[in-house]
Coordinates of C-alpha atoms and ligand atoms in Angstrom, one line a residue:
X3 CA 0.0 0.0 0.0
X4 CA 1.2 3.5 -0.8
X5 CA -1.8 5.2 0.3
X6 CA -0.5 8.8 0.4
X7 CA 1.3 9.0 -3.1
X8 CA -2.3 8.5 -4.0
X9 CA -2.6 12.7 -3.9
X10 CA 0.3 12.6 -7.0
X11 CA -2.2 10.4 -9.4
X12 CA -5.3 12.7 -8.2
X13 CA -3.7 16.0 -9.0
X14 CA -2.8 14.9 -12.6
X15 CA -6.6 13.3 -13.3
X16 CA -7.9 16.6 -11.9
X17 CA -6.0 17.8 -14.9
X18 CA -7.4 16.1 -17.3
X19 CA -10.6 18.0 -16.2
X20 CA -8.3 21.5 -16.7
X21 CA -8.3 21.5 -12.5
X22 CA -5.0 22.6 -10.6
X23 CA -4.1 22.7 -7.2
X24 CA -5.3 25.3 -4.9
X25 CA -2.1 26.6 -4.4
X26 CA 1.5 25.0 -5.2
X27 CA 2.5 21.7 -4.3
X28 CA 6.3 23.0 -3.5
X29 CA 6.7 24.4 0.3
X30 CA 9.2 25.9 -0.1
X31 CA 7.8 28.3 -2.3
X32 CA 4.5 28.9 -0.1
X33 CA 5.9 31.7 1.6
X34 CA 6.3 34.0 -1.2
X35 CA 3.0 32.8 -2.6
X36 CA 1.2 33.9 0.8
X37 CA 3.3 36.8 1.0
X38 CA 1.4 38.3 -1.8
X39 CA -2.3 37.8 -0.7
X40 CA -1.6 38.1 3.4
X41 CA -1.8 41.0 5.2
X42 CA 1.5 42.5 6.3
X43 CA 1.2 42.1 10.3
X44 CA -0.2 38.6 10.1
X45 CA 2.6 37.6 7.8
X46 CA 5.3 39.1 9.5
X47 CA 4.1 37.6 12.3
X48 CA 4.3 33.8 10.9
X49 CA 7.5 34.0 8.7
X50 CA 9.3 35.8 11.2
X51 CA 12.1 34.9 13.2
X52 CA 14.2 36.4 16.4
X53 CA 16.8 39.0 15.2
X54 CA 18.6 38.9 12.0
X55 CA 16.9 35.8 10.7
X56 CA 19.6 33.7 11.1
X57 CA 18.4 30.9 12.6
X58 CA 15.7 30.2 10.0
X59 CA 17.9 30.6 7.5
X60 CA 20.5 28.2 9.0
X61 CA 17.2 25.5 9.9
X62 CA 16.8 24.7 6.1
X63 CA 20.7 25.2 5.4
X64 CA 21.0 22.4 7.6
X65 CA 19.0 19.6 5.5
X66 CA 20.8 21.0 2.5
X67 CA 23.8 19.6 3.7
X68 CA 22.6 15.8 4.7
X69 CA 22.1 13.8 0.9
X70 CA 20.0 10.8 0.9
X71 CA 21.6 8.3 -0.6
X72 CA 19.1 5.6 -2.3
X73 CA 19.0 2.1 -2.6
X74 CA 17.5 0.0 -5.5
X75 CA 15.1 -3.4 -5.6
X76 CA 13.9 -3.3 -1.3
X77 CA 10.5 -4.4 -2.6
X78 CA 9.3 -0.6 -1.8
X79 CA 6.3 -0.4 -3.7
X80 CA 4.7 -1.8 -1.2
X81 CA 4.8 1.1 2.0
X82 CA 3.7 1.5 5.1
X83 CA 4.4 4.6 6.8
X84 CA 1.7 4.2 9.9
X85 CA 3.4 4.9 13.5
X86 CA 2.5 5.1 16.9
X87 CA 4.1 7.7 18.8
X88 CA 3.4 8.2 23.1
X89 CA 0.2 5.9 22.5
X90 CA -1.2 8.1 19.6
X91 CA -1.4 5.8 16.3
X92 CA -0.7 8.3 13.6
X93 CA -1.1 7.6 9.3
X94 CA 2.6 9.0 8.9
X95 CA 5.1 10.2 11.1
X96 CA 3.9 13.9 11.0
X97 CA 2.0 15.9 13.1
X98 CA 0.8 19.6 13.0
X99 CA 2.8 21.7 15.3
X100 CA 1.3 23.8 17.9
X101 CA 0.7 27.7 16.5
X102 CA -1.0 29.9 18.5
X103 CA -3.4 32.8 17.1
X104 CA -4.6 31.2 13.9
X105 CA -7.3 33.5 13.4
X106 CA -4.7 36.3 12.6
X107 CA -4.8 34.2 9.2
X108 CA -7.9 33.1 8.9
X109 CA -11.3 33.5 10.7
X110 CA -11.8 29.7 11.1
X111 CA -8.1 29.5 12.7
X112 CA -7.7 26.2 14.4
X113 CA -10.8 24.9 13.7
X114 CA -10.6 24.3 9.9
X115 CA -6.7 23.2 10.8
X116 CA -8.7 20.7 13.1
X117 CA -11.2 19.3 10.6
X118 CA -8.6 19.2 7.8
X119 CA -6.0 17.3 10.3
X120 CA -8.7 14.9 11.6
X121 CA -10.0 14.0 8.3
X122 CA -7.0 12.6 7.5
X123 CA -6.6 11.6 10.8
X124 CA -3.0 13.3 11.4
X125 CA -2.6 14.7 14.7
X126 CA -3.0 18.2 16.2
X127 CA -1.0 19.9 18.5
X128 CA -3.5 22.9 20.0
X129 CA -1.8 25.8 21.3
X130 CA -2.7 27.3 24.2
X131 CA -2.6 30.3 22.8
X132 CA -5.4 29.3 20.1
X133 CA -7.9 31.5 19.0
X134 CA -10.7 28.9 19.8
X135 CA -11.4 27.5 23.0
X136 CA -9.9 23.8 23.4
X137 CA -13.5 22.1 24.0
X138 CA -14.4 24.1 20.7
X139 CA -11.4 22.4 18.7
X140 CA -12.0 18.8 20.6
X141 CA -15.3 18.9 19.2
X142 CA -14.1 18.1 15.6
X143 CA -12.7 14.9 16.4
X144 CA -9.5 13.5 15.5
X145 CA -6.5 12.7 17.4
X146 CA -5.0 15.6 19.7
X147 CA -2.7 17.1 21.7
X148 CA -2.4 19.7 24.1
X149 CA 0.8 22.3 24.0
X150 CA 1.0 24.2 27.3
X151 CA 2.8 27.7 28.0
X152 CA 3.1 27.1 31.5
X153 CA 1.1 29.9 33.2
X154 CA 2.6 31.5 36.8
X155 CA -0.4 31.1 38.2
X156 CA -0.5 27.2 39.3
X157 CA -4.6 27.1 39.4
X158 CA -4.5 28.4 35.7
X159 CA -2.1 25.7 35.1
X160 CA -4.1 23.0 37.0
X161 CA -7.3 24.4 35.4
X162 CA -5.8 24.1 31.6
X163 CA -4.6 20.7 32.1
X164 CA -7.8 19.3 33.8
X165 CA -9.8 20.6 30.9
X166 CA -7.3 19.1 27.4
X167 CA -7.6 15.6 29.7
X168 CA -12.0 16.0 29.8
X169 CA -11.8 17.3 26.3
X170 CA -9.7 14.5 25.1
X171 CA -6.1 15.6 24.4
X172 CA -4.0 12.6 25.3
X173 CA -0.3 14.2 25.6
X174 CA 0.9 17.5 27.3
X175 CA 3.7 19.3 25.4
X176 CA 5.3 21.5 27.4
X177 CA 7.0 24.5 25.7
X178 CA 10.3 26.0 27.1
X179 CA 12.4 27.9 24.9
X180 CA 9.2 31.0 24.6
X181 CA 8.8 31.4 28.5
X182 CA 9.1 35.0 26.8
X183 CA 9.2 36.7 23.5
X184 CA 12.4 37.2 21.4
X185 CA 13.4 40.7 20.0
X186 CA 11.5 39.9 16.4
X187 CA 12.2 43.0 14.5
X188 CA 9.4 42.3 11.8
X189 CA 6.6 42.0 14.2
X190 CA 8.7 45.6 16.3
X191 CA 8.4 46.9 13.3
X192 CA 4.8 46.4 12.1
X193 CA 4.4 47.3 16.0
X194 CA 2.3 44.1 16.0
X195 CA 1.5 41.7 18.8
X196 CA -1.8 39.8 18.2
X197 CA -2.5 39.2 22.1
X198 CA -2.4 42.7 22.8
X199 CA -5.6 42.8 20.0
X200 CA -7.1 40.0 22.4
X201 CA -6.3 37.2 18.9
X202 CA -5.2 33.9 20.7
X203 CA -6.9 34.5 24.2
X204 CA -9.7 32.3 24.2
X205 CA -8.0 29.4 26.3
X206 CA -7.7 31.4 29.1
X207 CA -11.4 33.7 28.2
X208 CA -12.6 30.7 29.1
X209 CA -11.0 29.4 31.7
X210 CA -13.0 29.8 35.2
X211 CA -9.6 30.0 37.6
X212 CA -8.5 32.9 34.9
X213 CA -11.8 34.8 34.9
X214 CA -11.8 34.3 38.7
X215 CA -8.6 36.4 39.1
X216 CA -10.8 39.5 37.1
X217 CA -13.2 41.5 38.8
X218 CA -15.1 42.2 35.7
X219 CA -15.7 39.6 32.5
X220 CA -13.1 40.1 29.5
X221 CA -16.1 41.2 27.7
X222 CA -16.5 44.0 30.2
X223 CA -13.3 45.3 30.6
X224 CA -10.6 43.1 28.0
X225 CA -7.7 46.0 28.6
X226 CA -7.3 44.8 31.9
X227 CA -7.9 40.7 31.2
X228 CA -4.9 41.1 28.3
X229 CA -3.0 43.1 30.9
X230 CA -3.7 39.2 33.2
X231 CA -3.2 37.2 29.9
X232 CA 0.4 39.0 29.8
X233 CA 1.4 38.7 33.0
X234 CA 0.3 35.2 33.4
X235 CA 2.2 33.8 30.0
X236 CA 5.0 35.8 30.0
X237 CA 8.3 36.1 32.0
X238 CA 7.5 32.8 33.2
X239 CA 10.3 31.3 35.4
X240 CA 10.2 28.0 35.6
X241 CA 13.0 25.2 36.5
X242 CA 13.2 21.6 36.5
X243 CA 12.1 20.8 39.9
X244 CA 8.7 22.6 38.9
X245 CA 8.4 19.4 36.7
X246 CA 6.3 17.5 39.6
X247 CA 3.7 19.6 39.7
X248 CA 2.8 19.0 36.2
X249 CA 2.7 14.9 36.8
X250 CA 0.2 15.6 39.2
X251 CA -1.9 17.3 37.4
X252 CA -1.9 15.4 34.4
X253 CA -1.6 11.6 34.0
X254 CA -0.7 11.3 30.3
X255 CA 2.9 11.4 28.8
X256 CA 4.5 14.2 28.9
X257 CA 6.5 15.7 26.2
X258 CA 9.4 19.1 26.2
X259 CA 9.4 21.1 23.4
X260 CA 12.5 23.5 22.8
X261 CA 15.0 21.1 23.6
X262 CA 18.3 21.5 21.8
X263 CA 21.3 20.4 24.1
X264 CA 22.0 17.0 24.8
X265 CA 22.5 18.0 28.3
X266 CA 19.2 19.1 29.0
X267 CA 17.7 15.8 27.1
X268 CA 19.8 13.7 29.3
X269 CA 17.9 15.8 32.5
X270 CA 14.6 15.6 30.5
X271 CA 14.9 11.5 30.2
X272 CA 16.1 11.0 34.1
X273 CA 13.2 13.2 35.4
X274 CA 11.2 10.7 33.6
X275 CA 9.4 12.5 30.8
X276 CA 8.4 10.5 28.1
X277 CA 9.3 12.7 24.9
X278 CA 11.0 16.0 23.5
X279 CA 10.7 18.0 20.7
X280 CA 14.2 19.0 19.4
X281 CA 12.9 22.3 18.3
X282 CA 14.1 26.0 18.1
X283 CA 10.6 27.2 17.9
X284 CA 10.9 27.5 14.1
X285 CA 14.3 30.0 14.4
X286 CA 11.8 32.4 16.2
X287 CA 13.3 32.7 19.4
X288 CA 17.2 32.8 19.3
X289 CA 18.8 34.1 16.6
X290 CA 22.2 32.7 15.9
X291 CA 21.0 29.6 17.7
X292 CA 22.3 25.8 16.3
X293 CA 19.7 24.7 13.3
X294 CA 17.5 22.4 14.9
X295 CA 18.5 19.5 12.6
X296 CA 22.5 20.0 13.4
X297 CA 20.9 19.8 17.1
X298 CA 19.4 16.5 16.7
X299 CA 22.2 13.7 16.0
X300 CA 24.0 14.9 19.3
X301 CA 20.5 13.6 21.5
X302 CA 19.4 11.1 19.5
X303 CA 23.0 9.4 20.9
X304 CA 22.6 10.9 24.4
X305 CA 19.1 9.7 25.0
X306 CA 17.4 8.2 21.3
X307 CA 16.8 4.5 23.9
X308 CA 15.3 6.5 26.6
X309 CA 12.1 8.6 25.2
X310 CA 10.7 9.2 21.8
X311 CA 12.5 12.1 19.9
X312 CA 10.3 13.9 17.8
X313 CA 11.7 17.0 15.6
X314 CA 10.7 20.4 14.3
X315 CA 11.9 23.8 12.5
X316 CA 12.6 23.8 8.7
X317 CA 10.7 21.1 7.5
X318 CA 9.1 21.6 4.1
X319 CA 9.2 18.7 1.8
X320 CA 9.1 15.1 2.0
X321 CA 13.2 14.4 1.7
X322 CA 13.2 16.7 4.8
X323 CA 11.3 14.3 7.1
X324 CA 13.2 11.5 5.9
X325 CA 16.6 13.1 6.9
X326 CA 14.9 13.9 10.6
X327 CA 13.8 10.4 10.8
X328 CA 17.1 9.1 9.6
X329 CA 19.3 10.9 12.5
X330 CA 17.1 9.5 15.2
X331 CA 13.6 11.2 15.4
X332 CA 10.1 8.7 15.3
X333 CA 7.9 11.7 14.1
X334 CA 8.3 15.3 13.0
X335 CA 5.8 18.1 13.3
X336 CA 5.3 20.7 10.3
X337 CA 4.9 24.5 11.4
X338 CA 4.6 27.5 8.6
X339 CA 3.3 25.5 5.5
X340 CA 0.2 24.1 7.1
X341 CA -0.5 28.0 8.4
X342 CA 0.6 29.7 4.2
X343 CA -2.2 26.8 3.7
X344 CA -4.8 28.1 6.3
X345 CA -4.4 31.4 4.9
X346 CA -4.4 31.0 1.0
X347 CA -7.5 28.2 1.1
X348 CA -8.5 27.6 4.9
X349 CA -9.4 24.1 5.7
X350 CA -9.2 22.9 2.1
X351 CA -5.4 25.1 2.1
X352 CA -4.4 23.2 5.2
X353 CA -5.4 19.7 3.7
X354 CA -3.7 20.5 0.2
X355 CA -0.5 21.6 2.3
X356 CA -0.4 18.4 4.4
X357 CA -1.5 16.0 1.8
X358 CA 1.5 17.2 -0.7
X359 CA 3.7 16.8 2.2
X360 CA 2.5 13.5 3.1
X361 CA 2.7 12.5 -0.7
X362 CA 6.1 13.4 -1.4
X363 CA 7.0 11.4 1.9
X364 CA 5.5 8.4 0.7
X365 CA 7.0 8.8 -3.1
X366 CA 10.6 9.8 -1.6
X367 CA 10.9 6.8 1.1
X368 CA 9.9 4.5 -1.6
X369 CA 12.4 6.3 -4.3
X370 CA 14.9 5.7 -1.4
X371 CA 14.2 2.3 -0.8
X372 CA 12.4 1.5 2.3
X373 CA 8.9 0.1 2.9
X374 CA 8.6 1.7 6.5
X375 CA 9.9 4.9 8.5
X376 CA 11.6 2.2 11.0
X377 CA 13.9 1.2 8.8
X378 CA 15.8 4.8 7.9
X379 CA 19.0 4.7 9.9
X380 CA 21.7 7.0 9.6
X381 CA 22.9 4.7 6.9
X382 CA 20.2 6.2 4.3
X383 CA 22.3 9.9 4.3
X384 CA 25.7 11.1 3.4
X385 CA 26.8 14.1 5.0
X386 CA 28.4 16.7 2.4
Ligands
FMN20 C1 3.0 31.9 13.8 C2 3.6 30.8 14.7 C3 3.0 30.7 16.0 C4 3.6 29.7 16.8 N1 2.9 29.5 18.0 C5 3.4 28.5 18.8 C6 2.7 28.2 20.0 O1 1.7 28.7 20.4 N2 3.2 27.2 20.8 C7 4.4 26.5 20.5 O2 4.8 25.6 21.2 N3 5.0 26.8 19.3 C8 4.6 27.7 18.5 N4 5.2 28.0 17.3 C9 6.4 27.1 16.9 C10 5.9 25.9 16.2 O3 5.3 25.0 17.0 C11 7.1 25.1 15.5 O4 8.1 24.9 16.5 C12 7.8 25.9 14.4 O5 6.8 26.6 13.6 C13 8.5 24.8 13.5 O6 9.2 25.4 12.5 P1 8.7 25.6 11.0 O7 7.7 26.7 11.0 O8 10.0 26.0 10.3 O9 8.2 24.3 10.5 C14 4.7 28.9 16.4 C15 5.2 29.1 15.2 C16 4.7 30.1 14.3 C17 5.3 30.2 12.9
173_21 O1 4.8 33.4 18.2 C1 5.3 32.3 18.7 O2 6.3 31.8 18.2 C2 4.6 31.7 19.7 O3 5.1 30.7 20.1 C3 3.5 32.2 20.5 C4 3.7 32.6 21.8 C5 2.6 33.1 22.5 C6 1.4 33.1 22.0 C7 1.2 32.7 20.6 C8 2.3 32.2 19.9

């Protein structure tokens, strides 16, 4: 079975019927493409990074420099690129990364990401800083997530976590490397923060041990719940023996995201959390930081038998994933393309963008040689 090269044959009948894509079937060129229909805040605000840029620049340098090298007659017609990753069973190893504010993009924000994830039963990652509440985004369906910026106020905290476990979101991801925002000259420049314009709120406008720190409703007086918001999700300070408090709150596996020094994967695996995300939040957060990908060979040796290792920042095309699988990681998560997709075509844009990735996945492990994601080693790559 090679279910998701399927999308390759359906795009060329469609032609025969003088129908193209929505929007191109390259990723790497989305950003240009959404550059010229997206407002200027909004986009600054997704295809930014911290500083000069140089981290996101040096995330996709870094696959440039790992070459797959393929091998012939491995029977890989035949494909199956199913997973399961922390007790989530997943139809490839890709997930949708946590991005807060999606209504900045488009009005329907993480619900059409939702219903175009859960139709193809790929999993979600909510924010916390979504535009919709988490009960609202559960209510689609499909496999989920829940990504926590860890509030200073512990009955926030406790509050958040109770309601992802009711509503159905079966592993925490906990963010550390945006406990505060980096200097991001295009949003400084555009003078644009969305929170500040109450976009990516509704978590905690919802959230009874928020409202109960307010003297009036948001809808009464929002200056002063954003001035809350702020102070509760930023210039949060939290160390590792905070970890505890989250296990008891929250029974699941837990997962860090942000994690980019073997050292702090090694403390990660012996405080007994189940899974990181070697991530640099997409180059947004430290500029001149390692590229995520250079990042990831270094942990998957210090702790690859100890949790799951799952990767993102830079991926865009199929030969990507297969690189971050290869050096050690069981799943990757895809940030900016889905959101270019959100806000060219909503949910159809987000489907498109994830189906094209998943298709060029399928097509390139098989081109490569190998029937499952399991079996790319460091073996499949040459380094230049
Ligand atoms: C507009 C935007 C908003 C984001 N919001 C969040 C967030 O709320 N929580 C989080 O953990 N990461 C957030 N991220 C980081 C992504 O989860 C992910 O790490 C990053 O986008 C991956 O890099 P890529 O965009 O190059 O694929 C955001 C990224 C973008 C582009
Ligand atoms: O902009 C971001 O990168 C991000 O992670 C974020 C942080 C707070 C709220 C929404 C998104």
């Amino acid at each position: 079975m090679a279910e998701h090269a399927r999308y390759q044959n359906e795009i060329y009948l469609q032609g025969l019927a003088d129908r193209v894509p929505p929007f191109t079937t390259d990723a790497t060129r989305l950003e240009a493409v959404a550059e010229s229909t997206m407002d200027p805040g909004p986009f600054g605000y997704v295809a930014g990074g911290a500083g000069s840029g140089d981290t996101v620049r040096a995330n996709r340098a870094a696959f440039a420099r790992w070459r797959i090298v393929p091998r012939m007659m491995t029977g890989a017609t035949e494909r199956d690129l199913s997973t399961t990753v922390l007790g989530t069973p997943m139809p490839a190893p890709v997930l949708l990364a946590p991005v807060g504010v999606q209504s900045i993009v488009h009005p329907d924000g993480e619900l059409a990401t939702a219903r175009a994830a859960a139709a193809l039963d790929v999993p979600i990652v909510l924010s916390t800083a979504s535009s919709y509440p988490l009960e609202d985004v559960a209510a689609v369906g499909g496999p989920r997530w829940f990504q926590l910026y860890w509030p200073n106020d512990p009955e926030v905290c406790a509050s958040l976590l109770h309601r992802a476990k009711a509503a159905g979101y079966t592993v925490l991801v906990v963010t550390l490397d945006t406990w505060t925002l980096a200097w991001r000259p295009r949003d400084l420049d555009h003078a644009y923060l969305p929170f500040l314009r109450a976009a990516g709120v509704a978590n905690a406008f919802t959230d009874p041990a928020f409202l109960a720190g307010l003297a009036k409703p948001p809808a009464e007086d929002q200056a002063t719940a954003i001035l809350r918001w702020v102070s509760l999700f930023t210039g949060t300070d939290k160390r590792w023996d905070h970890l505890p408090f989250l296990r008891e709150h929250w029974d699941g596996p837990i997962v860090l995201k942000g994690i980019q020094h073997p050292d702090d994967a090694r403390r990660a695996a012996d405080e007994g959390i189940n899974g990181l995300i070697i991530s640099n939040h997409g180059g947004r957060q430290v500029d001149g930081a390692i590229a995520s990908l250079d990042a990831l060979p270094a942990i998957t040796s210090a702790v690859g038998d100890r949790l799951d290792l799952l990767f993102d920042s830079g991926i865009r095309t199929g030969a990507d994933v297969i690189k971050a699988l290869a050096l050690g990681a069981k799943a990757v998560l895809l940030g900016r393309p889905y959101v270019y997709g959100l806000a060219l075509a909503g949910e159809e844009g987000v489907r498109h963008a994830l189906r094209s990735l998943l298709a060029d996945l399928d097509l390139t492990l098989g081109l490569t040689g190998h029937q499952t994601p399991a079996s790319l080693t460091p073996s499949a790559l040459h380094r230049d």
